[in-house]
Short mmCIF file of C-alpha atoms in Angstrom, two decimals:
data_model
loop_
_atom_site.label_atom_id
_atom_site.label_comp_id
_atom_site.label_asym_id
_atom_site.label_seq_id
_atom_site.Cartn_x
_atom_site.Cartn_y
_atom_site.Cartn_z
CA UNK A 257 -29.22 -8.19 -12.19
CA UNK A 258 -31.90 -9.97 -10.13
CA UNK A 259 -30.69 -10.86 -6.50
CA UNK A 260 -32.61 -12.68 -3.67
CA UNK A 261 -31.21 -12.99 0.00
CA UNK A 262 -32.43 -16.61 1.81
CA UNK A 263 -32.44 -15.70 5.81
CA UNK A 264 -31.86 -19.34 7.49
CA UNK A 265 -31.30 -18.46 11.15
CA UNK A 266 -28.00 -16.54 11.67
CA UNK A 267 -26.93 -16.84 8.27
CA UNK A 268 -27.57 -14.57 4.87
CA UNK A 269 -27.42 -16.45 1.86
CA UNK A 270 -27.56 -14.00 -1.37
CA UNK A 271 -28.14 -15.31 -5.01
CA UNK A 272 -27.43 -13.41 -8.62
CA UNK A 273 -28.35 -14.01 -11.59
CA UNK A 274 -26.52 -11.35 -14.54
CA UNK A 275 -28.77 -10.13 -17.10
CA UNK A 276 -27.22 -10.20 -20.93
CA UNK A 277 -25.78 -7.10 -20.11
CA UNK A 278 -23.88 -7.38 -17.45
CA UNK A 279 -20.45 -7.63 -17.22
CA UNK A 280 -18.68 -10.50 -15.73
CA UNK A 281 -15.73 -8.56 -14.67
CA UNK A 282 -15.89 -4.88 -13.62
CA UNK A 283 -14.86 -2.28 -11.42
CA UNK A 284 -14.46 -3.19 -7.70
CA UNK A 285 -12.39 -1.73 -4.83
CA UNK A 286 -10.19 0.62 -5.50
CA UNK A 287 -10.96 0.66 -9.06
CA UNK A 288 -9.13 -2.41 -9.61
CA UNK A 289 -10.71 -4.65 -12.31
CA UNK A 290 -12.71 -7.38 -10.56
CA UNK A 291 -14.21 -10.69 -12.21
CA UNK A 292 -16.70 -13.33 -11.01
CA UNK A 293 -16.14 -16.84 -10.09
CA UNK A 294 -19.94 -17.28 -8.24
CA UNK A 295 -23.11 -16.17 -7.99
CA UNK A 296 -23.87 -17.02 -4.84
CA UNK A 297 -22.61 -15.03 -1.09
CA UNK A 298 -22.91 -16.61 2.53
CA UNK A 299 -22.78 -14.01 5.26
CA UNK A 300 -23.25 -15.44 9.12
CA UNK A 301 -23.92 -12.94 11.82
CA UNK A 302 -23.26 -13.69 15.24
CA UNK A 303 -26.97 -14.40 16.28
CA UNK A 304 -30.22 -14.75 14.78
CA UNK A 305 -31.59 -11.15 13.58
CA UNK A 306 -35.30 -9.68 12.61
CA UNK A 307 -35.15 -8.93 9.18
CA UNK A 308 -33.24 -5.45 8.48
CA UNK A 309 -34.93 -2.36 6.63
CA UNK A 310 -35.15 -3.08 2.56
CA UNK A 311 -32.75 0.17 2.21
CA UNK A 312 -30.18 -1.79 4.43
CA UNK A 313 -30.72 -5.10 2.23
CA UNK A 314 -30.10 -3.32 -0.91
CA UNK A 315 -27.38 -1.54 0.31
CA UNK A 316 -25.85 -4.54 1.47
CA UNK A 317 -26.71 -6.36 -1.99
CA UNK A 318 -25.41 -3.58 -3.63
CA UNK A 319 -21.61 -3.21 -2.19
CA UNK A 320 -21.71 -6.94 -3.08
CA UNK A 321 -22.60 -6.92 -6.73
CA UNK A 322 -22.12 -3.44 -7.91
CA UNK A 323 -19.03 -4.55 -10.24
CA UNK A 324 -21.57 -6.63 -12.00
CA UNK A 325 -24.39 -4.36 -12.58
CA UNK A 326 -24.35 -2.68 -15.71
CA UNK A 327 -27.84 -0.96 -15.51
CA UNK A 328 -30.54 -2.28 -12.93
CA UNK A 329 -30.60 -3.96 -9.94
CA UNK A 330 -33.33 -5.68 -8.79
CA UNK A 331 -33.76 -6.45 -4.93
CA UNK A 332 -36.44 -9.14 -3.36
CA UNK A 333 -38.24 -6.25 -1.19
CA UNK A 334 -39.13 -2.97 -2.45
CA UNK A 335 -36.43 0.12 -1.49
CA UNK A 336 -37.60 3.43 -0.64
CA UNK A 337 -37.77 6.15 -3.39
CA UNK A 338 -35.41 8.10 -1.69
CA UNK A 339 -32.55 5.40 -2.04
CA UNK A 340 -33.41 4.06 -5.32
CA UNK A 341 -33.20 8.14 -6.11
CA UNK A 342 -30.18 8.82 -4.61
CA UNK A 343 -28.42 5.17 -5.64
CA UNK A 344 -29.53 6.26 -9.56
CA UNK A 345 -27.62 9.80 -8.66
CA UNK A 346 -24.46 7.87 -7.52
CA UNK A 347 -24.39 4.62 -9.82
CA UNK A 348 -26.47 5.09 -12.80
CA UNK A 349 -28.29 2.08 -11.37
CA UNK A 350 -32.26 1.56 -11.39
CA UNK A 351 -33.24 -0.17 -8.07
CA UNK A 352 -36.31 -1.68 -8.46
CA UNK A 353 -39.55 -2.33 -7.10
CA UNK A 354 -39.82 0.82 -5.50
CA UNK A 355 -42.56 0.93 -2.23
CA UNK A 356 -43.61 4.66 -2.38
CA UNK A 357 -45.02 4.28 1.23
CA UNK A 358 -41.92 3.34 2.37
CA UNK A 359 -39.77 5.58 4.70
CA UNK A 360 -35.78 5.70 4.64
CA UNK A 361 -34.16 4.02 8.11
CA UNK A 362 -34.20 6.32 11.07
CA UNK A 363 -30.87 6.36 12.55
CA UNK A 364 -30.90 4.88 16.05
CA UNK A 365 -28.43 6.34 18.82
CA UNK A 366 -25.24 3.42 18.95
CA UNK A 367 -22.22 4.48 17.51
CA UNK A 368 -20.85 0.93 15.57
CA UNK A 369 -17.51 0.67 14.71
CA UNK A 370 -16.49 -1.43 11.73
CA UNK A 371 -13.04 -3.01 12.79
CA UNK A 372 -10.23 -4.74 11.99
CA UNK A 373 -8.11 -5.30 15.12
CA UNK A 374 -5.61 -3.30 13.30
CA UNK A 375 -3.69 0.06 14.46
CA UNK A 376 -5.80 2.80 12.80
CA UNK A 377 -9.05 1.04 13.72
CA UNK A 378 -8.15 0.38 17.39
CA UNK A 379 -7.42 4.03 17.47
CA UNK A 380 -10.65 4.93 15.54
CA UNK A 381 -12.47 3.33 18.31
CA UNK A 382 -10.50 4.60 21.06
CA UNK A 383 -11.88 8.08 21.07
CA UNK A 384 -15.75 6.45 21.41
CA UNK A 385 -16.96 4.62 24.78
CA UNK A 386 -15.41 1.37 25.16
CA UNK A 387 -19.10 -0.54 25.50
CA UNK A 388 -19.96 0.34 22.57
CA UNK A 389 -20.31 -2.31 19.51
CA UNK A 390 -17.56 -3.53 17.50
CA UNK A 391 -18.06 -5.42 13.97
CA UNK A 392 -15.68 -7.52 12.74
CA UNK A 393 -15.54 -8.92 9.46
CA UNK A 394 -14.01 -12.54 9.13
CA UNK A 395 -13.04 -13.49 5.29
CA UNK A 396 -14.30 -17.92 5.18
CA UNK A 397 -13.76 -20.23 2.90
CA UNK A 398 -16.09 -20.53 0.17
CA UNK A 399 -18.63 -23.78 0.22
CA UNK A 400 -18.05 -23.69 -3.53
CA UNK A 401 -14.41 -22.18 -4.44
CA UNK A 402 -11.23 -23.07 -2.95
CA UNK A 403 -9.19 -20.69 -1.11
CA UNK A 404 -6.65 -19.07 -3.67
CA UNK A 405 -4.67 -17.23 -1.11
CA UNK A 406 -4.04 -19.79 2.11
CA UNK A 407 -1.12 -17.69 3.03
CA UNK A 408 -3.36 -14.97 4.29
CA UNK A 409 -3.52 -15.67 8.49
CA UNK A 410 -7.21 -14.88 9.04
CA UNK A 411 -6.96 -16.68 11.84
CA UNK A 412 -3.86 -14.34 13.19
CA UNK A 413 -6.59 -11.41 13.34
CA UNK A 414 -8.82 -13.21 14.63
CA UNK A 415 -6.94 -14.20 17.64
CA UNK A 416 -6.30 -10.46 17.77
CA UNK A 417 -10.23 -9.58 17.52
CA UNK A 418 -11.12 -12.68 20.15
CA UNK A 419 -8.22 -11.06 22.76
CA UNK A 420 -10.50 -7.96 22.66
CA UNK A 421 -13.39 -9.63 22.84
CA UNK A 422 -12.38 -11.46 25.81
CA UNK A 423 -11.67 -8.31 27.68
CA UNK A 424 -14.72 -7.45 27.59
CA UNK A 425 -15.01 -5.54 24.58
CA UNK A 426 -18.40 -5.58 23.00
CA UNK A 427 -17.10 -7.86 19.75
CA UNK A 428 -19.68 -8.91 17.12
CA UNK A 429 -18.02 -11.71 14.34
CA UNK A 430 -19.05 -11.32 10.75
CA UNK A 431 -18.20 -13.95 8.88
CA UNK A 432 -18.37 -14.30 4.95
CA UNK A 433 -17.27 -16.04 1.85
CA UNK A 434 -17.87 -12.65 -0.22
CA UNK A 435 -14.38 -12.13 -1.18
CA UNK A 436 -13.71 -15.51 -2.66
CA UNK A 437 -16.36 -14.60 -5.70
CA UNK A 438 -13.98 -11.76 -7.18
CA UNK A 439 -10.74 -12.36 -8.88
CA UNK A 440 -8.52 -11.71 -8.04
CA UNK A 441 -8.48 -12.55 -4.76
CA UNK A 442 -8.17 -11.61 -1.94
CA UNK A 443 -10.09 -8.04 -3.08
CA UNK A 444 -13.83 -6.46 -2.36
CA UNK A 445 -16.56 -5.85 -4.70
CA UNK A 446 -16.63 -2.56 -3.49
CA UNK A 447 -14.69 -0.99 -0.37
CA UNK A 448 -17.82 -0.54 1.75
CA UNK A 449 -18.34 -4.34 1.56
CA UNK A 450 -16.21 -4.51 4.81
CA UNK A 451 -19.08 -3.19 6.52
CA UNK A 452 -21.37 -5.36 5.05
CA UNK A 453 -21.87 -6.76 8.47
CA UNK A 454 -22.62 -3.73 10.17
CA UNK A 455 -24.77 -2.83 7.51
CA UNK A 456 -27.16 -6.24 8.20
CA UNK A 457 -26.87 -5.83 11.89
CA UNK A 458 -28.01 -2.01 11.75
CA UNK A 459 -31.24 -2.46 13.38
CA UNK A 460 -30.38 -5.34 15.86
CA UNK A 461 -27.67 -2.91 17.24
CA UNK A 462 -29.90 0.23 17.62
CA UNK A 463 -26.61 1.77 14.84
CA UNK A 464 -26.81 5.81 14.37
CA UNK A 465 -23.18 6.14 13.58
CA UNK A 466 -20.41 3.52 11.70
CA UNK A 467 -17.12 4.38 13.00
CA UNK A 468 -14.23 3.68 10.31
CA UNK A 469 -10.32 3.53 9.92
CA UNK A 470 -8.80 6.30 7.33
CA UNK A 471 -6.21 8.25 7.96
CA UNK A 472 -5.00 12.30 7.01
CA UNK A 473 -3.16 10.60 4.16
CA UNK A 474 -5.19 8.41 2.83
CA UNK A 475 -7.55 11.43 1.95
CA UNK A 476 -5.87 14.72 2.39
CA UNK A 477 -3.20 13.18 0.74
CA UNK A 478 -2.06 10.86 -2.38
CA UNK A 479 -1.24 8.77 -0.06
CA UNK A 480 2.01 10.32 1.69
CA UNK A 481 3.32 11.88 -1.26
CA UNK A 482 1.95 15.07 -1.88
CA UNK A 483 -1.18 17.17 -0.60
CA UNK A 484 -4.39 17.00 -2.72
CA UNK A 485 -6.90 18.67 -0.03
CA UNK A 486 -10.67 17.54 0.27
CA UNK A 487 -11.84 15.00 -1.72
CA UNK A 488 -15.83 13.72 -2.61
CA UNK A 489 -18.15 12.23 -0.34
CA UNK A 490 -17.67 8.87 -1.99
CA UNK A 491 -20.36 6.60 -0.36
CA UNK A 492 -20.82 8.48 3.12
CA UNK A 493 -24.68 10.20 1.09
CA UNK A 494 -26.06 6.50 0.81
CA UNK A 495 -24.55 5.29 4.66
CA UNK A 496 -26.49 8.67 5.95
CA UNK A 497 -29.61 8.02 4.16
CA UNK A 498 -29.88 4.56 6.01
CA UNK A 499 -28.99 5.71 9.34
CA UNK A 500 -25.24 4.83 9.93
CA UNK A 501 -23.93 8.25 8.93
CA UNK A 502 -19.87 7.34 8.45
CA UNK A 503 -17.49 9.00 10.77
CA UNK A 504 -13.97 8.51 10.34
CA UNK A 505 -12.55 10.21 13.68
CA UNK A 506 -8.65 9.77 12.34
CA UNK A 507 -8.81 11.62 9.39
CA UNK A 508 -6.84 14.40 10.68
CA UNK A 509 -4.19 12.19 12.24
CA UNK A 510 -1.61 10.97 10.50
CA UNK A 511 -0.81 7.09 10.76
CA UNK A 512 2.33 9.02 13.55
CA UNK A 513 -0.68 9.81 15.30
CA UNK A 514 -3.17 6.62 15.19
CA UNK A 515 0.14 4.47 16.24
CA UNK A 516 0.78 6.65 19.39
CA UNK A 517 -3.26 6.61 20.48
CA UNK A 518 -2.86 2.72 19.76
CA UNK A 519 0.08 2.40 21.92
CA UNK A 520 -1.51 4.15 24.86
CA UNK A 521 -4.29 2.41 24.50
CA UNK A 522 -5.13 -0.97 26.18
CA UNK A 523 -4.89 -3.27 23.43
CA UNK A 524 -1.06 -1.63 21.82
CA UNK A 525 1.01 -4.91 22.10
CA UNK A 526 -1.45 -7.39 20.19
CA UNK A 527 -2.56 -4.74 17.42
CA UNK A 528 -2.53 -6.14 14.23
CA UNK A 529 -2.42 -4.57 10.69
CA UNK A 530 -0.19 -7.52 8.75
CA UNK A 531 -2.06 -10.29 7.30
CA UNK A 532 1.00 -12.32 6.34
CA UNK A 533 3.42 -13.96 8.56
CA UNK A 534 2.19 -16.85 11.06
CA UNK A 535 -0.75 -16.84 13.50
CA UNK A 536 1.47 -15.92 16.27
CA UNK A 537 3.58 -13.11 14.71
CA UNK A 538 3.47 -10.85 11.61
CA UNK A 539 5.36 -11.13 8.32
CA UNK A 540 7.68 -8.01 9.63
CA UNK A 541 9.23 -7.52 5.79
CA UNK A 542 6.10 -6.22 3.82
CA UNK A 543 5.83 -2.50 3.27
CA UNK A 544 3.17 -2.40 6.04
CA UNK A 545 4.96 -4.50 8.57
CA UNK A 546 8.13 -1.87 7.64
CA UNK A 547 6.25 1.38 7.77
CA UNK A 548 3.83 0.52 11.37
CA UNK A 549 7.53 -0.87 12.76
CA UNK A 550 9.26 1.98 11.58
CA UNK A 551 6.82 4.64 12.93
CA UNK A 552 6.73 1.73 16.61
CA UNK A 553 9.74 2.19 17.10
CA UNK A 554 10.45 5.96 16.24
CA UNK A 555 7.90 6.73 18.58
CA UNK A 556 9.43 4.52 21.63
CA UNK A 557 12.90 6.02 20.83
CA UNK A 558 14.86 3.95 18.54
CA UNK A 559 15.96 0.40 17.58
CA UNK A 560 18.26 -1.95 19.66
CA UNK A 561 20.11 -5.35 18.03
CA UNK A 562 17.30 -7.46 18.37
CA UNK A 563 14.31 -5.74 16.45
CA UNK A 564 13.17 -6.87 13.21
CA UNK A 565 13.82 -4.24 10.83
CA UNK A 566 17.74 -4.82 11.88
CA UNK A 567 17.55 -8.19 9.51
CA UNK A 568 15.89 -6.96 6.56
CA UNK A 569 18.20 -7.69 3.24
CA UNK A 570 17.30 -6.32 -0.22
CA UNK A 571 15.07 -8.98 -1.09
CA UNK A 572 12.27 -8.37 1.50
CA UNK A 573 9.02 -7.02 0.16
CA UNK A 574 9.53 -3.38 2.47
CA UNK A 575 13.07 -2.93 1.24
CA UNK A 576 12.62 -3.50 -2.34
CA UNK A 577 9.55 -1.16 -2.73
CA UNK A 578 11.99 1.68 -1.82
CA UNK A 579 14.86 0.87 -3.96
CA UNK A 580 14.07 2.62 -6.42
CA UNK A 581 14.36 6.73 -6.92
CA UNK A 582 11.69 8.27 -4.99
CA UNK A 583 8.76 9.40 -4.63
CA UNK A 584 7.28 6.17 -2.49
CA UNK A 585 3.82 5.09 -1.01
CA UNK A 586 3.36 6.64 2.29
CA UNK A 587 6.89 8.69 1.63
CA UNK A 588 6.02 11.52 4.57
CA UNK A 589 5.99 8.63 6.81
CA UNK A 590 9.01 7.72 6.16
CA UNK A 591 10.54 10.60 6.22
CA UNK A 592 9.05 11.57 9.64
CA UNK A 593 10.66 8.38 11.16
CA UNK A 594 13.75 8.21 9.23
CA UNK A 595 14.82 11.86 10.23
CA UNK A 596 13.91 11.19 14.07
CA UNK A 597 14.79 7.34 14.45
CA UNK A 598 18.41 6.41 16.04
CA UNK A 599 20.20 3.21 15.35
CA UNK A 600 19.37 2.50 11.79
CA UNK A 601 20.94 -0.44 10.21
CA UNK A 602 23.18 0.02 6.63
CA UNK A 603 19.52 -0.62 4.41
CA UNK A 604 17.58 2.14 6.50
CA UNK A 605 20.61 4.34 6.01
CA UNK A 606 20.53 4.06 2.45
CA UNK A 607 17.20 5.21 2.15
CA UNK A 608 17.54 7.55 3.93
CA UNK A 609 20.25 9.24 1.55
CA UNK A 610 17.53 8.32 -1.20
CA UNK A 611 14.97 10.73 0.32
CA UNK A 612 18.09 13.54 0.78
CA UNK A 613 18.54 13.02 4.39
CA UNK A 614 15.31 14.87 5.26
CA UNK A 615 15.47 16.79 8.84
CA UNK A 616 12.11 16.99 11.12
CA UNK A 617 11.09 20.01 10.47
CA UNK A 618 9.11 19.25 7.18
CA UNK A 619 6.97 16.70 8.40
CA UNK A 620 6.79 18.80 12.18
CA UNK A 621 3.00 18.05 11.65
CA UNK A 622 2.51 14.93 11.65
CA UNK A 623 1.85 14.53 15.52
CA UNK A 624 -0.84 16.58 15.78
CA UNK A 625 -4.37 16.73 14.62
CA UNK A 626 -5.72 18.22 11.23
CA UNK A 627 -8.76 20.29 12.99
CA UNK A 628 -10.65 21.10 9.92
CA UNK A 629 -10.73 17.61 9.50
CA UNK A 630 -13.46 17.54 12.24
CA UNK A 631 -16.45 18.80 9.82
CA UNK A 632 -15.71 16.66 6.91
CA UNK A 633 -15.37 13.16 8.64
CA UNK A 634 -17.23 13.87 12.12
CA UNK A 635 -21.18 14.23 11.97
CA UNK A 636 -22.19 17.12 14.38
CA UNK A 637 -23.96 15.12 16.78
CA UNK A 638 -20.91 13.42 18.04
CA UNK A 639 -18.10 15.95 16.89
CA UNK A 640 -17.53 18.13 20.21
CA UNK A 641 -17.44 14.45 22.34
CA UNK A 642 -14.97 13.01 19.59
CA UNK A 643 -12.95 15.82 19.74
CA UNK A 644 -12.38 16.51 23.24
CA UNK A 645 -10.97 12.68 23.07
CA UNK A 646 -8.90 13.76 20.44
CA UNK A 647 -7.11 16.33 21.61
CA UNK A 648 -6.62 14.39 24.94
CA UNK A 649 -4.60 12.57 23.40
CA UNK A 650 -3.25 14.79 20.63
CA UNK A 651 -2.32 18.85 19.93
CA UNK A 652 -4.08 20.41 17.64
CA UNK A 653 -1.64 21.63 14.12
CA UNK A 654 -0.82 25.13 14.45
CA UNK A 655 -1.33 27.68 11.50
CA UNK A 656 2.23 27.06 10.57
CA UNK A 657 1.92 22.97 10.97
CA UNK A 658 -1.22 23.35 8.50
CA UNK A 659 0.87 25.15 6.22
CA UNK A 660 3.43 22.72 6.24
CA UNK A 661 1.49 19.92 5.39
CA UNK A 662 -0.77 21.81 2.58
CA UNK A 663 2.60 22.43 1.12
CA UNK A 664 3.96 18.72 1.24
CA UNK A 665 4.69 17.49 -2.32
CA UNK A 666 6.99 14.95 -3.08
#
């Protein structure tokens, strides 16, 4: 694949051209089969930027086009040999031209957090200074491809991301059209696109650290249902190499735990994590919009008449995914609120009696923070600061909690 980027003030403009032996559809995020509808990706940064190292261009180029690539990538400024080594270790991809003089990125000294506005990345962010910088990615329409999913409210988060902007929050918007070239869409060309952003704006913001969402169960964990213990290093060798070592300071907390740091914090009420629903107010029946309302309202002590998950009916999205016999996504969630929450309506009840009627002492841990976490997802610099501001807000999981939740397996 040959790629060039066209810098026109704020805006990054990539181009692709496939050679004969690359695919047209490959593997993107999450593994999920990804093809390509255009060839061309518009990324607009917030102000006008010096041009970023080569090893951040590539690495930006390649989170963009890597389901595309079969063998070799070639960038418009020669990478360092110490990326093109290590992306030939991870990807089986040749990077090429290669400047032999050239030196990796140093890291600056900015922690950057890549955000969303929802729950676990409010409370990613809330353990950090609060003038520190805050990238948000904004999915745009397309100047050649029409929007195949208008019922997604980017503008909802948005009005989310502005609100903590406006307080004073040091907000950056990233906006880009890079999500409307895969299909299906809405999906990434590769998870870390997200950052892509942060990634370009690296060197304008001084970035040392990129601050992520992830959560205990989302890693420790296949994802609620059973304990699978430490997993690979994914990307976080390539983000290091360029400067922006990853740290992802919730993942030993459990989405119990980034919901009651998000409540506390200052932006709790306008937290966002549902795409759906109107610009004013979420879906409140999609699995999500269940689960974060579910664990909202087990932490503030129950439900009265009025709240949302009193109406569900069989048909909504978060009722029918757990209708049939478990084991289900995010199951020790559920089971942490369902065996703690008063009120529930006839529907909760039933599932309830699904997942045996579990009591609270099985998922006891779930409040408390996973300390050997702390090595795996904190880089040492930062990891005695982060930690003091988790356990501020958090205990720490006794021998017996760790045990506990080692031994989950549903």
């Amino acid at each position: 694949m040959k790629t060039q980027w066209v810098i026109d003030g704020r805006e990054f403009r990539l181009r692709f051209d496939l050679d004969a032996d690359d695919p047209v559809q490959g593997s993107g995020q999450g593994t999920m089969k990804v093809g390509l509808l255009s060839n061309q990706v518009r990324i607009t940064l917030p102000r006008t930027i010096s041009r970023p190292h080569p090893d951040l261009m590539a690495f930006a180029t390649l989170v963009a086009v890597r389901p595309w690539i079969n063998s070799t990538l070639i960038v418009d400024a020669p990478v360092s040999v110490r990326f093109a080594s290590m992306v030939k270790e991870m990807f089986q991809i040749d990077v090429l031209p290669v400047d032999h003089a050239l030196a990796p990125r140093q890291p600056g000294h900015v922690p950057v957090v890549s955000f969303s506005g929802g729950v676990d990345s409010i409370a990613a962010s809330e353990v950090f200074p609060d003038t520190i910088p805050y990238v948000y990615y904004k999915r745009v329409d397309h100047t050649s491809l029409l929007n195949k999913a208008p019922h997604v409210q980017v503008d909802a988060i948005t009005d989310v991301i502005l609100e903590i902007k406006n307080s004073g929050r040091n907000v950056q918007i990233v906006e880009s059209d890079l999500e409307h070239i895969c299909s299906p869409y809405p999906t990434l060309p590769h998870w870390f696109a997200i950052a892509i952003g942060a990634l370009l704006m690296a060197d304008d913001l001084q970035a040392g650290l990129l601050v992520m969402g992830g959560t205990l169960e989302t890693y420790f964990m296949d994802m609620g249902r059973r304990w699978l213990g430490v997993r690979g290093k994914g990307i976080d060798p390539l983000a290091e190499l360029v400067g922006i070592p990853i740290c992802r300071p919730m993942l030993g907390v459990t989405e119990i735990g980034t919901m009651k740091i998000t409540q506390e914090s200052d932006f709790g009420d306008i937290a966002r994590s549902c795409v759906l629903g109107t610009r004013e107010k979420a879906c409140g029946k999609c699995a999500k919009c269940v689960r974060k309302m579910l664990i909202s309202a087990t932490l503030r002590d129950g439900l009265d008449e009025s709240h949302d998950l009193m109406s569900l009916t069989e048909s909504d999205p978060g009722v029918k995914a757990n209708l049939a016999p478990p084991p289900y996504y995010m199951q020790a969630q559920l089971e942490y609120c369902l065996s703690r929450i008063t009120g529930l309506p006839p529907l909760l009840m039933q599932l309830k009696a699904r997942l045996g009627n579990p009591e609270t002492g099985p998922t006891d841990w779930m409040l408390s923070y996973y300390q050997p976490a702390s090595e795996i997802s904190i880089p040492a610099a930062w990891r005695a600061s982060v930690e003091y501001e988790i356990y501020r807000r958090l205990p720490r999981m006794s021998e017996k909690q760790m045990e506990s939740a080692r031994l989950f397996s549903r």
